[in-house]
Short mmCIF file of C-alpha atoms in Angstrom, two decimals:
data_model
loop_
_atom_site.label_atom_id
_atom_site.label_comp_id
_atom_site.label_asym_id
_atom_site.label_seq_id
_atom_site.Cartn_x
_atom_site.Cartn_y
_atom_site.Cartn_z
CA UNK Y 1 15.73 -18.36 17.98
CA UNK Y 2 15.14 -17.26 21.72
CA UNK Y 3 13.18 -14.51 20.58
CA UNK Y 4 9.44 -14.58 21.81
CA UNK Y 5 6.38 -12.80 20.69
CA UNK Y 6 2.82 -12.74 19.52
CA UNK Y 7 3.30 -12.46 15.72
CA UNK Y 8 4.39 -14.15 12.85
CA UNK Y 9 6.03 -13.48 9.55
CA UNK Y 10 7.49 -10.13 8.62
CA UNK Y 11 6.05 -8.50 12.09
CA UNK Y 12 7.93 -10.96 13.96
CA UNK Y 13 10.99 -9.23 12.38
CA UNK Y 14 9.02 -5.81 13.29
CA UNK Y 15 8.60 -6.47 16.51
CA UNK Y 16 11.89 -7.69 17.10
CA UNK Y 17 13.51 -4.11 15.90
CA UNK Y 18 11.21 -2.28 17.99
CA UNK Y 19 12.50 -3.89 21.08
CA UNK Y 20 15.74 -3.47 19.89
CA UNK Y 21 15.39 -0.04 19.47
CA UNK Y 22 14.28 0.19 23.16
CA UNK Y 23 17.23 -1.30 24.60
CA UNK Y 24 19.22 0.94 22.62
CA UNK Y 25 17.34 3.93 24.04
CA UNK Y 26 15.83 4.80 20.48
CA UNK Y 27 12.23 4.52 21.63
CA UNK Y 28 11.37 8.74 22.70
CA UNK Y 29 10.22 11.46 20.76
CA UNK Y 30 13.36 12.47 19.08
CA UNK Y 31 13.76 9.54 17.24
CA UNK Y 32 12.37 8.11 13.87
CA UNK Y 33 11.21 5.10 12.10
CA UNK Y 34 11.23 4.87 8.53
CA UNK Y 35 10.11 1.65 7.22
CA UNK Y 36 10.88 0.32 3.56
CA UNK Y 37 10.97 -2.95 1.65
CA UNK Y 38 14.42 -4.35 0.29
CA UNK Y 39 13.82 -3.68 -3.17
CA UNK Y 40 12.74 0.20 -2.62
CA UNK Y 41 14.88 2.97 -3.93
CA UNK Y 42 14.84 6.16 -1.92
CA UNK Y 43 15.83 9.08 -3.76
CA UNK Y 44 17.40 12.40 -2.32
CA UNK Y 45 14.25 14.64 -2.96
CA UNK Y 46 12.19 11.92 -1.11
CA UNK Y 47 14.82 12.14 2.19
CA UNK Y 48 14.43 16.14 1.90
CA UNK Y 49 10.51 15.64 1.84
CA UNK Y 50 10.40 13.69 4.96
CA UNK Y 51 12.92 15.99 6.65
CA UNK Y 52 10.85 18.95 5.79
CA UNK Y 53 7.96 17.13 7.06
CA UNK Y 54 9.47 16.29 10.53
CA UNK Y 55 10.59 19.55 11.23
CA UNK Y 56 6.90 21.26 10.17
CA UNK Y 57 4.15 18.43 10.79
CA UNK Y 58 6.17 16.09 12.59
CA UNK Y 59 4.45 17.30 16.17
CA UNK Y 60 1.37 17.32 15.30
CA UNK Y 61 1.13 14.21 12.90
CA UNK Y 62 3.87 12.04 14.28
CA UNK Y 63 2.55 9.37 10.95
CA UNK Y 64 3.30 9.82 7.91
CA UNK Y 65 2.84 8.11 4.53
CA UNK Y 66 4.20 9.01 1.10
CA UNK Y 67 3.29 7.76 -2.74
CA UNK Y 68 5.28 4.63 -4.42
CA UNK Y 69 5.72 4.56 -8.32
CA UNK Y 70 6.57 1.20 -10.21
CA UNK Y 71 8.72 0.16 -12.29
CA UNK Y 72 8.82 -2.86 -15.04
CA UNK Y 73 10.21 -5.89 -13.31
CA UNK Y 74 8.73 -8.69 -16.06
CA UNK Y 75 5.55 -8.83 -16.51
CA UNK Y 76 4.20 -5.99 -18.75
CA UNK Y 77 0.52 -6.97 -17.74
CA UNK Y 78 1.73 -7.15 -13.80
CA UNK Y 79 3.42 -3.62 -14.30
CA UNK Y 80 0.14 -2.05 -15.76
CA UNK Y 81 -2.09 -3.81 -12.95
CA UNK Y 82 -0.12 -1.75 -10.41
CA UNK Y 83 -1.06 1.50 -12.13
CA UNK Y 84 -4.40 1.61 -10.44
CA UNK Y 85 -2.92 1.99 -7.16
CA UNK Y 86 -2.18 5.79 -7.62
CA UNK Y 87 -5.81 6.08 -7.30
CA UNK Y 88 -4.97 4.67 -3.45
CA UNK Y 89 -2.54 7.03 -3.17
CA UNK Y 90 -4.96 9.93 -3.73
CA UNK Y 91 -7.63 8.72 -1.46
CA UNK Y 92 -5.15 7.93 1.37
CA UNK Y 93 -4.07 11.96 0.88
CA UNK Y 94 -7.48 12.98 0.86
CA UNK Y 95 -8.43 11.30 4.20
CA UNK Y 96 -5.27 12.40 5.80
CA UNK Y 97 -5.97 15.87 4.91
CA UNK Y 98 -9.39 16.08 5.92
CA UNK Y 99 -9.93 13.22 8.64
CA UNK Y 100 -6.53 12.62 9.72
CA UNK Y 101 -6.58 8.84 9.08
CA UNK Y 102 -6.08 6.19 6.90
CA UNK Y 103 -4.86 2.55 6.88
CA UNK Y 104 -1.31 2.35 6.86
CA UNK Y 105 0.94 0.47 3.67
CA UNK Y 106 3.95 -1.51 4.39
CA UNK Y 107 6.37 0.85 2.19
CA UNK Y 108 7.36 4.93 2.77
CA UNK Y 109 6.10 5.22 6.33
CA UNK Y 110 7.28 7.38 8.59
CA UNK Y 111 6.36 7.09 12.28
CA UNK Y 112 7.72 8.57 15.30
CA UNK Y 113 9.26 5.98 17.17
CA UNK Y 114 7.39 7.13 20.79
CA UNK Y 115 4.18 5.80 18.81
CA UNK Y 116 5.63 2.51 17.48
CA UNK Y 117 6.73 1.76 21.06
CA UNK Y 118 3.11 2.14 22.57
CA UNK Y 119 1.29 0.15 19.67
CA UNK Y 120 4.30 -2.65 18.66
CA UNK Y 121 3.52 -5.69 16.28
CA UNK Y 122 2.33 -8.41 18.20
CA UNK Y 123 -0.80 -9.28 16.26
CA UNK Y 124 -0.91 -12.98 16.00
CA UNK Y 125 -1.26 -14.45 12.59
CA UNK Y 126 -1.06 -11.59 10.76
CA UNK Y 127 -0.89 -11.46 6.99
CA UNK Y 128 -0.84 -7.73 6.47
CA UNK Y 129 0.33 -6.26 9.52
CA UNK Y 130 0.74 -2.73 7.98
CA UNK Y 131 -2.93 -2.62 8.18
CA UNK Y 132 -3.80 -3.80 11.55
CA UNK Y 133 -0.83 -1.65 13.05
CA UNK Y 134 -2.56 1.57 11.58
CA UNK Y 135 -5.50 0.30 12.83
CA UNK Y 136 -4.33 -0.27 16.28
CA UNK Y 137 -2.26 3.20 16.25
CA UNK Y 138 -5.58 5.10 15.39
CA UNK Y 139 -7.41 2.79 18.28
CA UNK Y 140 -4.85 3.13 21.18
CA UNK Y 141 -3.15 6.83 20.06
CA UNK Y 142 -5.67 8.83 18.42
CA UNK Y 143 -2.96 10.77 16.96
CA UNK Y 144 -3.61 12.38 13.25
CA UNK Y 145 -2.11 10.94 10.10
CA UNK Y 146 -0.15 12.86 7.58
CA UNK Y 147 1.06 13.00 4.24
CA UNK Y 148 5.27 13.22 3.92
CA UNK Y 149 5.30 13.89 0.19
CA UNK Y 150 8.44 11.74 -0.20
CA UNK Y 151 7.63 9.76 -3.34
CA UNK Y 152 9.81 6.16 -3.87
CA UNK Y 153 10.12 3.67 -6.48
CA UNK Y 154 9.72 0.16 -6.48
CA UNK Y 155 9.25 -2.66 -9.14
CA UNK Y 156 6.31 -4.44 -9.94
CA UNK Y 157 5.63 -8.27 -9.32
CA UNK Y 158 7.88 -10.38 -11.82
CA UNK Y 159 5.10 -12.55 -12.99
CA UNK Y 160 1.35 -12.48 -12.84
CA UNK Y 161 1.31 -15.59 -10.72
CA UNK Y 162 3.42 -13.11 -8.29
CA UNK Y 163 0.71 -10.47 -8.52
CA UNK Y 164 -1.68 -12.93 -7.75
CA UNK Y 165 0.02 -14.40 -4.60
CA UNK Y 166 0.80 -10.76 -4.07
CA UNK Y 167 -2.77 -9.63 -3.83
CA UNK Y 168 -4.00 -12.84 -2.17
CA UNK Y 169 -1.88 -11.92 0.81
CA UNK Y 170 -3.08 -8.19 0.81
CA UNK Y 171 -7.20 -9.14 0.51
CA UNK Y 172 -6.87 -12.04 3.45
CA UNK Y 173 -5.14 -9.82 5.49
CA UNK Y 174 -8.12 -7.01 4.96
CA UNK Y 175 -10.41 -9.66 6.01
CA UNK Y 176 -8.69 -10.62 8.95
CA UNK Y 177 -8.63 -6.69 9.63
CA UNK Y 178 -12.79 -6.60 9.11
CA UNK Y 179 -13.71 -9.84 11.25
CA UNK Y 180 -10.74 -9.90 13.68
CA UNK Y 181 -9.75 -6.60 14.75
CA UNK Y 182 -11.66 -4.13 16.83
CA UNK Y 183 -12.10 -0.31 15.23
CA UNK Y 184 -14.82 1.86 14.91
CA UNK Y 185 -17.87 0.69 12.80
CA UNK Y 186 -16.99 3.63 10.07
CA UNK Y 187 -13.39 2.10 9.76
CA UNK Y 188 -14.91 -1.21 9.64
CA UNK Y 189 -17.93 -0.37 7.32
CA UNK Y 190 -14.56 1.61 4.89
CA UNK Y 191 -12.51 -1.43 4.64
CA UNK Y 192 -15.44 -4.07 3.99
CA UNK Y 193 -16.71 -1.36 1.09
CA UNK Y 194 -12.86 -1.60 -0.38
CA UNK Y 195 -12.77 -5.48 -0.28
CA UNK Y 196 -16.48 -5.40 -1.94
CA UNK Y 197 -15.55 -3.61 -4.49
CA UNK Y 198 -12.37 -5.60 -5.26
CA UNK Y 199 -14.37 -8.78 -5.08
CA UNK Y 200 -17.32 -7.74 -7.07
CA UNK Y 201 -15.25 -5.91 -10.04
CA UNK Y 202 -15.50 -9.13 -12.34
CA UNK Y 203 -19.60 -8.65 -11.62
CA UNK Y 204 -19.62 -4.97 -12.83
CA UNK Y 205 -17.59 -6.04 -16.06
CA UNK Y 206 -19.84 -8.94 -16.88
CA UNK Y 207 -22.97 -6.87 -15.96
CA UNK Y 208 -21.90 -3.99 -18.12
CA UNK Y 209 -20.88 -6.25 -21.29
CA UNK Y 210 -24.57 -7.28 -20.95
CA UNK Y 211 -25.48 -3.69 -20.65
CA UNK Y 212 -23.77 -2.83 -23.84
CA UNK Y 213 -24.72 -5.77 -25.86
CA UNK Y 214 -28.53 -5.64 -25.02
CA UNK Y 215 -28.43 -1.90 -26.44
CA UNK Y 216 -30.86 -0.88 -23.46
CA UNK Y 217 -29.36 0.83 -20.66
CA UNK Y 218 -31.62 1.01 -17.84
CA UNK Y 219 -31.62 3.76 -15.33
CA UNK Y 220 -29.67 1.43 -12.20
CA UNK Y 221 -26.97 0.61 -14.99
CA UNK Y 222 -26.17 4.33 -15.85
CA UNK Y 223 -26.18 5.38 -12.27
CA UNK Y 224 -24.01 2.51 -11.20
CA UNK Y 225 -21.87 1.57 -13.96
CA UNK Y 226 -21.00 4.82 -15.74
CA UNK Y 227 -19.18 6.40 -13.16
CA UNK Y 228 -17.12 3.14 -13.08
CA UNK Y 229 -16.72 3.38 -16.72
CA UNK Y 230 -15.13 7.07 -16.54
CA UNK Y 231 -13.16 6.43 -13.23
CA UNK Y 232 -11.37 3.36 -14.00
CA UNK Y 233 -10.13 4.16 -17.37
CA UNK Y 234 -8.58 7.61 -15.99
CA UNK Y 235 -7.00 5.94 -12.71
CA UNK Y 236 -5.23 3.48 -15.01
CA UNK Y 237 -4.39 5.94 -17.86
CA UNK Y 238 -2.92 8.53 -15.00
CA UNK Y 239 -0.87 5.89 -13.25
CA UNK Y 240 0.67 4.60 -16.33
CA UNK Y 241 2.08 8.25 -16.79
CA UNK Y 242 2.87 8.33 -13.21
CA UNK Y 243 4.96 5.09 -13.33
CA UNK Y 244 7.08 6.19 -16.44
CA UNK Y 245 4.91 4.29 -19.25
CA UNK Y 246 4.95 6.17 -22.71
CA UNK Y 247 1.74 8.47 -23.84
CA UNK Y 248 1.28 5.78 -26.53
CA UNK Y 249 0.82 2.72 -24.69
CA UNK Y 250 -1.06 4.61 -21.55
CA UNK Y 251 -3.53 5.40 -24.10
CA UNK Y 252 -3.75 1.67 -25.36
CA UNK Y 253 -4.60 1.13 -21.74
CA UNK Y 254 -8.07 2.73 -21.75
CA UNK Y 255 -9.35 0.11 -24.03
CA UNK Y 256 -7.61 -2.47 -21.97
CA UNK Y 257 -9.26 -1.30 -18.64
CA UNK Y 258 -11.76 -4.24 -18.36
CA UNK Y 259 -8.78 -6.83 -18.90
CA UNK Y 260 -6.87 -5.41 -16.13
CA UNK Y 261 -9.53 -5.10 -13.73
CA UNK Y 262 -10.40 -8.53 -14.39
CA UNK Y 263 -6.95 -9.69 -13.39
CA UNK Y 264 -7.28 -8.10 -10.11
CA UNK Y 265 -10.41 -9.24 -9.27
CA UNK Y 266 -9.48 -12.66 -10.24
CA UNK Y 267 -6.93 -12.18 -7.35
CA UNK Y 268 -9.97 -11.31 -4.83
CA UNK Y 269 -11.46 -14.70 -6.11
CA UNK Y 270 -8.39 -16.46 -5.92
CA UNK Y 271 -8.20 -15.42 -2.53
CA UNK Y 272 -11.88 -16.63 -1.31
CA UNK Y 273 -10.92 -20.24 -3.33
CA UNK Y 274 -7.72 -20.73 -2.04
CA UNK Y 275 -6.52 -18.28 1.17
CA UNK Y 276 -3.54 -17.17 1.94
CA UNK Y 277 -1.70 -19.94 4.23
CA UNK Y 278 1.22 -17.52 5.24
CA UNK Y 279 3.66 -15.02 3.60
CA UNK Y 280 4.87 -16.39 0.01
CA UNK Y 281 8.32 -14.90 -1.68
CA UNK Y 282 7.15 -12.51 -4.27
CA UNK Y 283 9.77 -12.20 -7.02
CA UNK Y 284 10.79 -8.69 -8.03
CA UNK Y 285 13.71 -7.81 -10.30
CA UNK Y 286 16.49 -5.41 -9.37
CA UNK Y 287 15.90 -1.72 -10.47
CA UNK Y 288 19.34 -1.11 -10.97
CA UNK Y 289 22.30 -2.71 -12.50
CA UNK Y 290 25.74 -3.42 -10.70
CA UNK Y 291 27.12 -0.43 -11.61
CA UNK Y 292 24.55 2.07 -10.59
CA UNK Y 293 24.55 0.47 -7.63
CA UNK Y 294 27.90 1.08 -7.20
CA UNK Y 295 27.21 4.68 -7.54
CA UNK Y 296 24.70 5.38 -5.68
CA UNK Y 297 27.03 3.85 -2.87
CA UNK Y 298 29.66 6.02 -3.85
CA UNK Y 299 27.47 8.94 -3.13
CA UNK Y 300 26.35 7.59 0.59
CA UNK Y 301 28.14 10.62 1.88
CA UNK Y 302 26.78 13.35 0.17
CA UNK Y 303 23.13 12.09 0.74
CA UNK Y 304 23.96 11.30 4.25
CA UNK Y 305 25.62 14.98 4.72
CA UNK Y 306 21.88 16.17 3.31
CA UNK Y 307 19.99 14.47 5.73
CA UNK Y 308 21.93 16.13 8.50
#
């Protein structure tokens, strides 16, 4: 209770840990921080990828991201909606490879400790501390971001209601970044564009249906709508396969793409109508039964030896 910092929610815990590392002498270039959420499952292969990255690219790119695959926690719709997030990892990989920068996520992030010490987590009433942290790292240190290549698992939200609350915090956190943070113009435009696409998805679906029903497809509709018709079914299909959905069910997702996109866009509209007023607890069922957890714990020594 005596701890004071200019931050709330998850950022407060991260800032506390950062200062504790300073006290323990773990804030230099020889130490790396690996950020996870409590429900993530990290494999030996993911740790091996991180170790290789530190050895090969850690000096040049001291901030790195990896992909996440999603498993069903409760709602099938919630799980299938997470399939679109595969596109985000492809986009992040592209930007990091060619531009050396992208917005950070809250999980599967690797940051050298001295970089975290310089930036910290004091972002006030931040709803998306990971997004703001990435912006501040780029602004204050100018370091390049990398792709460490380690993939972890995470459960999707248990219900559609949990999915909507999760997306609402992300959306409102993105608006905080656009309107409250200092950043180069191109970054502000990029973030604004991403939020606009998220918000206008429902409008795009409606216009698409009107165009189809009218049996007349004007040139502007071809230029604007057809690329989205082609892109999003492919993204959902490939994302579902990556997340372990059977081929048959993934094929059925293609005609269901407008419905899944409508769920995502509805969360953006929900965010505008009822903005997030803090953090919500998002329910997620555990990935493993207890006997599997016990087996993982019994293998801890082997994983530690691999890390060493």
